[in-house]
């Protein structure tokens, strides 16, 4: 981890498909020494984000619209 600030634009980053869920890797865990990763999940209206699950170290931020939890 360099400690340098950077900006990653919406939609920018490595895009992959994960079972129908859009995934855009913004900051890879390898870039932070495994300390954290930042991933964007663009969701279409009415899309299911996945089955109910928990991760003790996961944070979700909704930047536009709303999502049911």
PDB file of N, CA and C in Angstrom:
ATOM      1  N   UNK A   1       0.854  -1.173   0.000  1.00  0.00           N
ATOM      2  CA  UNK A   1       0.000   0.000   0.000  1.00  0.00           C
ATOM      3  C   UNK A   1       0.895   1.230   0.000  1.00  0.00           C
ATOM      4  N   UNK A   2       0.638   2.140  -0.937  1.00  0.00           N
ATOM      5  CA  UNK A   2       1.515   3.295  -1.102  1.00  0.00           C
ATOM      6  C   UNK A   2       1.160   4.454  -0.187  1.00  0.00           C
ATOM      7  N   UNK A   3      -0.088   4.528   0.276  1.00  0.00           N
ATOM      8  CA  UNK A   3      -0.504   5.655   1.098  1.00  0.00           C
ATOM      9  C   UNK A   3      -0.867   6.876   0.280  1.00  0.00           C
ATOM     10  N   UNK A   4      -0.803   6.756  -1.044  1.00  0.00           N
ATOM     11  CA  UNK A   4      -1.141   7.869  -1.922  1.00  0.00           C
ATOM     12  C   UNK A   4      -2.626   7.839  -2.261  1.00  0.00           C
ATOM     13  N   UNK A   5      -3.259   9.005  -2.265  1.00  0.00           N
ATOM     14  CA  UNK A   5      -4.677   9.100  -2.620  1.00  0.00           C
ATOM     15  C   UNK A   5      -4.845   8.935  -4.119  1.00  0.00           C
ATOM     16  N   UNK A   6      -5.986   8.400  -4.505  1.00  0.00           N
ATOM     17  CA  UNK A   6      -6.316   8.317  -5.922  1.00  0.00           C
ATOM     18  C   UNK A   6      -7.829   8.327  -6.066  1.00  0.00           C
ATOM     19  N   UNK A   7      -8.286   8.652  -7.238  1.00  0.00           N
ATOM     20  CA  UNK A   7      -9.712   8.703  -7.533  1.00  0.00           C
ATOM     21  C   UNK A   7     -10.018   7.673  -8.610  1.00  0.00           C
ATOM     22  N   UNK A   8     -11.084   6.898  -8.399  1.00  0.00           N
ATOM     23  CA  UNK A   8     -11.518   5.913  -9.382  1.00  0.00           C
ATOM     24  C   UNK A   8     -12.932   6.297  -9.799  1.00  0.00           C
ATOM     25  N   UNK A   9     -13.116   6.627 -11.059  1.00  0.00           N
ATOM     26  CA  UNK A   9     -14.402   7.112 -11.561  1.00  0.00           C
ATOM     27  C   UNK A   9     -15.468   6.019 -11.542  1.00  0.00           C
ATOM     28  N   UNK A  10     -16.748   6.402 -11.460  1.00  0.00           N
ATOM     29  CA  UNK A  10     -17.831   5.416 -11.541  1.00  0.00           C
ATOM     30  C   UNK A  10     -17.708   4.588 -12.817  1.00  0.00           C
ATOM     31  N   UNK A  11     -17.819   3.288 -12.682  1.00  0.00           N
ATOM     32  CA  UNK A  11     -17.702   2.395 -13.834  1.00  0.00           C
ATOM     33  C   UNK A  11     -16.278   2.054 -14.218  1.00  0.00           C
ATOM     34  N   UNK A  12     -15.295   2.786 -13.697  1.00  0.00           N
ATOM     35  CA  UNK A  12     -13.892   2.500 -14.009  1.00  0.00           C
ATOM     36  C   UNK A  12     -13.404   1.360 -13.127  1.00  0.00           C
ATOM     37  N   UNK A  13     -12.489   0.589 -13.636  1.00  0.00           N
ATOM     38  CA  UNK A  13     -11.948  -0.539 -12.896  1.00  0.00           C
ATOM     39  C   UNK A  13     -12.119  -1.812 -13.706  1.00  0.00           C
ATOM     40  N   UNK A  14     -11.652  -2.917 -13.171  1.00  0.00           N
ATOM     41  CA  UNK A  14     -11.741  -4.210 -13.848  1.00  0.00           C
ATOM     42  C   UNK A  14     -13.149  -4.774 -13.673  1.00  0.00           C
ATOM     43  N   UNK A  15     -13.881  -4.938 -14.779  1.00  0.00           N
ATOM     44  CA  UNK A  15     -15.246  -5.466 -14.734  1.00  0.00           C
ATOM     45  C   UNK A  15     -15.241  -6.972 -14.958  1.00  0.00           C
ATOM     46  N   UNK A  16     -15.975  -7.688 -14.116  1.00  0.00           N
ATOM     47  CA  UNK A  16     -16.147  -9.131 -14.269  1.00  0.00           C
ATOM     48  C   UNK A  16     -17.608  -9.467 -13.975  1.00  0.00           C
ATOM     49  N   UNK A  17     -18.066 -10.601 -14.483  1.00  0.00           N
ATOM     50  CA  UNK A  17     -19.423 -11.072 -14.192  1.00  0.00           C
ATOM     51  C   UNK A  17     -19.327 -12.166 -13.138  1.00  0.00           C
ATOM     52  N   UNK A  18     -20.193 -12.096 -12.160  1.00  0.00           N
ATOM     53  CA  UNK A  18     -20.199 -13.082 -11.083  1.00  0.00           C
ATOM     54  C   UNK A  18     -21.621 -13.606 -10.947  1.00  0.00           C
ATOM     55  N   UNK A  19     -21.952 -14.636 -11.731  1.00  0.00           N
ATOM     56  CA  UNK A  19     -23.281 -15.225 -11.663  1.00  0.00           C
ATOM     57  C   UNK A  19     -24.405 -14.245 -11.922  1.00  0.00           C
ATOM     58  N   UNK A  20     -24.248 -13.359 -12.892  1.00  0.00           N
ATOM     59  CA  UNK A  20     -25.283 -12.386 -13.209  1.00  0.00           C
ATOM     60  C   UNK A  20     -25.184 -11.097 -12.421  1.00  0.00           C
ATOM     61  N   UNK A  21     -24.318 -11.044 -11.439  1.00  0.00           N
ATOM     62  CA  UNK A  21     -24.109  -9.833 -10.644  1.00  0.00           C
ATOM     63  C   UNK A  21     -22.926  -9.078 -11.229  1.00  0.00           C
ATOM     64  N   UNK A  22     -23.120  -7.806 -11.541  1.00  0.00           N
ATOM     65  CA  UNK A  22     -22.022  -6.997 -12.044  1.00  0.00           C
ATOM     66  C   UNK A  22     -21.012  -6.717 -10.944  1.00  0.00           C
ATOM     67  N   UNK A  23     -19.759  -6.817 -11.270  1.00  0.00           N
ATOM     68  CA  UNK A  23     -18.685  -6.567 -10.314  1.00  0.00           C
ATOM     69  C   UNK A  23     -17.643  -5.682 -10.987  1.00  0.00           C
ATOM     70  N   UNK A  24     -17.312  -4.564 -10.359  1.00  0.00           N
ATOM     71  CA  UNK A  24     -16.237  -3.703 -10.848  1.00  0.00           C
ATOM     72  C   UNK A  24     -15.245  -3.548  -9.705  1.00  0.00           C
ATOM     73  N   UNK A  25     -14.062  -4.116  -9.882  1.00  0.00           N
ATOM     74  CA  UNK A  25     -13.020  -4.014  -8.864  1.00  0.00           C
ATOM     75  C   UNK A  25     -12.409  -2.624  -8.929  1.00  0.00           C
ATOM     76  N   UNK A  26     -12.582  -1.855  -7.866  1.00  0.00           N
ATOM     77  CA  UNK A  26     -12.072  -0.487  -7.799  1.00  0.00           C
ATOM     78  C   UNK A  26     -10.667  -0.450  -7.198  1.00  0.00           C
ATOM     79  N   UNK A  27     -10.485  -1.134  -6.089  1.00  0.00           N
ATOM     80  CA  UNK A  27      -9.182  -1.245  -5.429  1.00  0.00           C
ATOM     81  C   UNK A  27      -9.033  -2.709  -5.025  1.00  0.00           C
ATOM     82  N   UNK A  28      -8.057  -3.383  -5.583  1.00  0.00           N
ATOM     83  CA  UNK A  28      -7.847  -4.799  -5.291  1.00  0.00           C
ATOM     84  C   UNK A  28      -7.173  -4.983  -3.938  1.00  0.00           C
ATOM     85  N   UNK A  29      -7.485  -6.093  -3.296  1.00  0.00           N
ATOM     86  CA  UNK A  29      -6.858  -6.402  -2.017  1.00  0.00           C
ATOM     87  C   UNK A  29      -5.341  -6.432  -2.111  1.00  0.00           C
ATOM     88  N   UNK A  30      -4.826  -6.875  -3.253  1.00  0.00           N
ATOM     89  CA  UNK A  30      -3.371  -6.925  -3.441  1.00  0.00           C
ATOM     90  C   UNK A  30      -2.743  -5.536  -3.386  1.00  0.00           C
ATOM     91  N   UNK A  31      -3.522  -4.512  -3.749  1.00  0.00           N
ATOM     92  CA  UNK A  31      -3.008  -3.139  -3.727  1.00  0.00           C
ATOM     93  C   UNK A  31      -2.909  -2.579  -2.311  1.00  0.00           C
ATOM     94  N   UNK A  32      -3.582  -3.217  -1.358  1.00  0.00           N
ATOM     95  CA  UNK A  32      -3.594  -2.716   0.025  1.00  0.00           C
ATOM     96  C   UNK A  32      -2.926  -3.696   0.978  1.00  0.00           C
ATOM     97  N   UNK A  33      -2.154  -4.622   0.427  1.00  0.00           N
ATOM     98  CA  UNK A  33      -1.515  -5.617   1.271  1.00  0.00           C
ATOM     99  C   UNK A  33      -2.526  -6.542   1.930  1.00  0.00           C
ATOM    100  N   UNK A  34      -3.692  -6.708   1.296  1.00  0.00           N
ATOM    101  CA  UNK A  34      -4.730  -7.571   1.844  1.00  0.00           C
ATOM    102  C   UNK A  34      -5.555  -6.934   2.945  1.00  0.00           C
ATOM    103  N   UNK A  35      -5.331  -5.652   3.217  1.00  0.00           N
ATOM    104  CA  UNK A  35      -6.061  -4.973   4.295  1.00  0.00           C
ATOM    105  C   UNK A  35      -7.531  -4.770   3.947  1.00  0.00           C
ATOM    106  N   UNK A  36      -7.829  -4.451   2.689  1.00  0.00           N
ATOM    107  CA  UNK A  36      -9.206  -4.254   2.250  1.00  0.00           C
ATOM    108  C   UNK A  36      -9.253  -4.225   0.730  1.00  0.00           C
ATOM    109  N   UNK A  37     -10.458  -4.321   0.193  1.00  0.00           N
ATOM    110  CA  UNK A  37     -10.714  -4.157  -1.236  1.00  0.00           C
ATOM    111  C   UNK A  37     -11.968  -3.312  -1.367  1.00  0.00           C
ATOM    112  N   UNK A  38     -12.106  -2.625  -2.476  1.00  0.00           N
ATOM    113  CA  UNK A  38     -13.314  -1.854  -2.752  1.00  0.00           C
ATOM    114  C   UNK A  38     -13.884  -2.376  -4.066  1.00  0.00           C
ATOM    115  N   UNK A  39     -15.168  -2.776  -4.014  1.00  0.00           N
ATOM    116  CA  UNK A  39     -15.840  -3.378  -5.161  1.00  0.00           C
ATOM    117  C   UNK A  39     -17.160  -2.664  -5.392  1.00  0.00           C
ATOM    118  N   UNK A  40     -17.452  -2.330  -6.650  1.00  0.00           N
ATOM    119  CA  UNK A  40     -18.726  -1.713  -7.024  1.00  0.00           C
ATOM    120  C   UNK A  40     -19.622  -2.792  -7.628  1.00  0.00           C
ATOM    121  N   UNK A  41     -20.891  -2.832  -7.188  1.00  0.00           N
ATOM    122  CA  UNK A  41     -21.875  -3.762  -7.742  1.00  0.00           C
ATOM    123  C   UNK A  41     -23.010  -2.954  -8.360  1.00  0.00           C
ATOM    124  N   UNK A  42     -22.927  -2.622  -9.646  1.00  0.00           N
ATOM    125  CA  UNK A  42     -24.043  -1.914 -10.279  1.00  0.00           C
ATOM    126  C   UNK A  42     -25.232  -2.866 -10.392  1.00  0.00           C
ATOM    127  N   UNK A  43     -26.398  -2.458  -9.878  1.00  0.00           N
ATOM    128  CA  UNK A  43     -27.590  -3.305  -9.890  1.00  0.00           C
ATOM    129  C   UNK A  43     -28.694  -2.654 -10.704  1.00  0.00           C
ATOM    130  N   UNK A  44     -29.327  -3.433 -11.554  1.00  0.00           N
ATOM    131  CA  UNK A  44     -30.487  -2.953 -12.306  1.00  0.00           C
ATOM    132  C   UNK A  44     -31.693  -2.908 -11.371  1.00  0.00           C
ATOM    133  N   UNK A  45     -32.670  -2.042 -11.651  1.00  0.00           N
ATOM    134  CA  UNK A  45     -33.880  -2.006 -10.821  1.00  0.00           C
ATOM    135  C   UNK A  45     -34.520  -3.390 -10.728  1.00  0.00           C
ATOM    136  N   UNK A  46     -34.859  -3.804  -9.516  1.00  0.00           N
ATOM    137  CA  UNK A  46     -35.491  -5.096  -9.278  1.00  0.00           C
ATOM    138  C   UNK A  46     -34.538  -6.272  -9.213  1.00  0.00           C
ATOM    139  N   UNK A  47     -33.244  -6.036  -9.405  1.00  0.00           N
ATOM    140  CA  UNK A  47     -32.266  -7.125  -9.377  1.00  0.00           C
ATOM    141  C   UNK A  47     -32.056  -7.625  -7.956  1.00  0.00           C
ATOM    142  N   UNK A  48     -31.763  -8.912  -7.837  1.00  0.00           N
ATOM    143  CA  UNK A  48     -31.428  -9.502  -6.544  1.00  0.00           C
ATOM    144  C   UNK A  48     -29.913  -9.496  -6.398  1.00  0.00           C
ATOM    145  N   UNK A  49     -29.433  -9.004  -5.284  1.00  0.00           N
ATOM    146  CA  UNK A  49     -27.991  -8.911  -5.059  1.00  0.00           C
ATOM    147  C   UNK A  49     -27.395 -10.230  -4.604  1.00  0.00           C
ATOM    148  N   UNK A  50     -28.208 -11.161  -4.209  1.00  0.00           N
ATOM    149  CA  UNK A  50     -27.723 -12.456  -3.746  1.00  0.00           C
ATOM    150  C   UNK A  50     -28.563 -12.930  -2.583  1.00  0.00           C
ATOM    151  N   UNK A  51     -28.367 -14.176  -2.180  1.00  0.00           N
ATOM    152  CA  UNK A  51     -29.143 -14.683  -1.049  1.00  0.00           C
ATOM    153  C   UNK A  51     -28.720 -13.984   0.245  1.00  0.00           C
ATOM    154  N   UNK A  52     -29.599 -13.953   1.245  1.00  0.00           N
ATOM    155  CA  UNK A  52     -29.208 -13.346   2.530  1.00  0.00           C
ATOM    156  C   UNK A  52     -27.939 -14.013   3.063  1.00  0.00           C
ATOM    157  N   UNK A  53     -27.001 -13.200   3.478  1.00  0.00           N
ATOM    158  CA  UNK A  53     -25.744 -13.705   4.018  1.00  0.00           C
ATOM    159  C   UNK A  53     -25.118 -12.618   4.881  1.00  0.00           C
ATOM    160  N   UNK A  54     -24.101 -12.977   5.618  1.00  0.00           N
ATOM    161  CA  UNK A  54     -23.394 -11.994   6.440  1.00  0.00           C
ATOM    162  C   UNK A  54     -21.888 -12.141   6.246  1.00  0.00           C
ATOM    163  N   UNK A  55     -21.225 -11.027   6.362  1.00  0.00           N
ATOM    164  CA  UNK A  55     -19.767 -10.965   6.413  1.00  0.00           C
ATOM    165  C   UNK A  55     -19.459  -9.972   7.518  1.00  0.00           C
ATOM    166  N   UNK A  56     -18.738 -10.393   8.519  1.00  0.00           N
ATOM    167  CA  UNK A  56     -18.484  -9.501   9.654  1.00  0.00           C
ATOM    168  C   UNK A  56     -17.678  -8.275   9.275  1.00  0.00           C
ATOM    169  N   UNK A  57     -17.022  -8.318   8.124  1.00  0.00           N
ATOM    170  CA  UNK A  57     -16.170  -7.198   7.734  1.00  0.00           C
ATOM    171  C   UNK A  57     -16.595  -6.584   6.401  1.00  0.00           C
ATOM    172  N   UNK A  58     -17.894  -6.635   6.095  1.00  0.00           N
ATOM    173  CA  UNK A  58     -18.394  -6.085   4.837  1.00  0.00           C
ATOM    174  C   UNK A  58     -19.254  -4.857   5.115  1.00  0.00           C
ATOM    175  N   UNK A  59     -19.060  -3.816   4.325  1.00  0.00           N
ATOM    176  CA  UNK A  59     -19.846  -2.585   4.441  1.00  0.00           C
ATOM    177  C   UNK A  59     -20.500  -2.336   3.090  1.00  0.00           C
ATOM    178  N   UNK A  60     -21.780  -1.966   3.097  1.00  0.00           N
ATOM    179  CA  UNK A  60     -22.497  -1.647   1.867  1.00  0.00           C
ATOM    180  C   UNK A  60     -22.903  -0.187   1.878  1.00  0.00           C
ATOM    181  N   UNK A  61     -22.579   0.521   0.814  1.00  0.00           N
ATOM    182  CA  UNK A  61     -22.986   1.915   0.638  1.00  0.00           C
ATOM    183  C   UNK A  61     -23.832   2.000  -0.616  1.00  0.00           C
ATOM    184  N   UNK A  62     -25.011   2.589  -0.520  1.00  0.00           N
ATOM    185  CA  UNK A  62     -25.873   2.796  -1.682  1.00  0.00           C
ATOM    186  C   UNK A  62     -25.667   4.234  -2.136  1.00  0.00           C
ATOM    187  N   UNK A  63     -25.147   4.410  -3.342  1.00  0.00           N
ATOM    188  CA  UNK A  63     -24.807   5.744  -3.832  1.00  0.00           C
ATOM    189  C   UNK A  63     -25.949   6.412  -4.581  1.00  0.00           C
ATOM    190  N   UNK A  64     -26.866   5.623  -5.124  1.00  0.00           N
ATOM    191  CA  UNK A  64     -28.019   6.178  -5.838  1.00  0.00           C
ATOM    192  C   UNK A  64     -29.163   5.182  -5.756  1.00  0.00           C
ATOM    193  N   UNK A  65     -30.375   5.683  -5.593  1.00  0.00           N
ATOM    194  CA  UNK A  65     -31.539   4.813  -5.510  1.00  0.00           C
ATOM    195  C   UNK A  65     -31.697   4.240  -4.117  1.00  0.00           C
ATOM    196  N   UNK A  66     -32.350   3.099  -4.032  1.00  0.00           N
ATOM    197  CA  UNK A  66     -32.547   2.442  -2.741  1.00  0.00           C
ATOM    198  C   UNK A  66     -32.483   0.944  -2.942  1.00  0.00           C
ATOM    199  N   UNK A  67     -32.184   0.236  -1.862  1.00  0.00           N
ATOM    200  CA  UNK A  67     -32.066  -1.216  -1.909  1.00  0.00           C
ATOM    201  C   UNK A  67     -32.720  -1.782  -0.660  1.00  0.00           C
ATOM    202  N   UNK A  68     -33.429  -2.883  -0.815  1.00  0.00           N
ATOM    203  CA  UNK A  68     -34.044  -3.545   0.342  1.00  0.00           C
ATOM    204  C   UNK A  68     -33.045  -4.475   1.001  1.00  0.00           C
ATOM    205  N   UNK A  69     -33.045  -4.477   2.300  1.00  0.00           N
ATOM    206  CA  UNK A  69     -32.124  -5.342   3.047  1.00  0.00           C
ATOM    207  C   UNK A  69     -32.945  -6.360   3.816  1.00  0.00           C
TER     208      UNK A  69
END
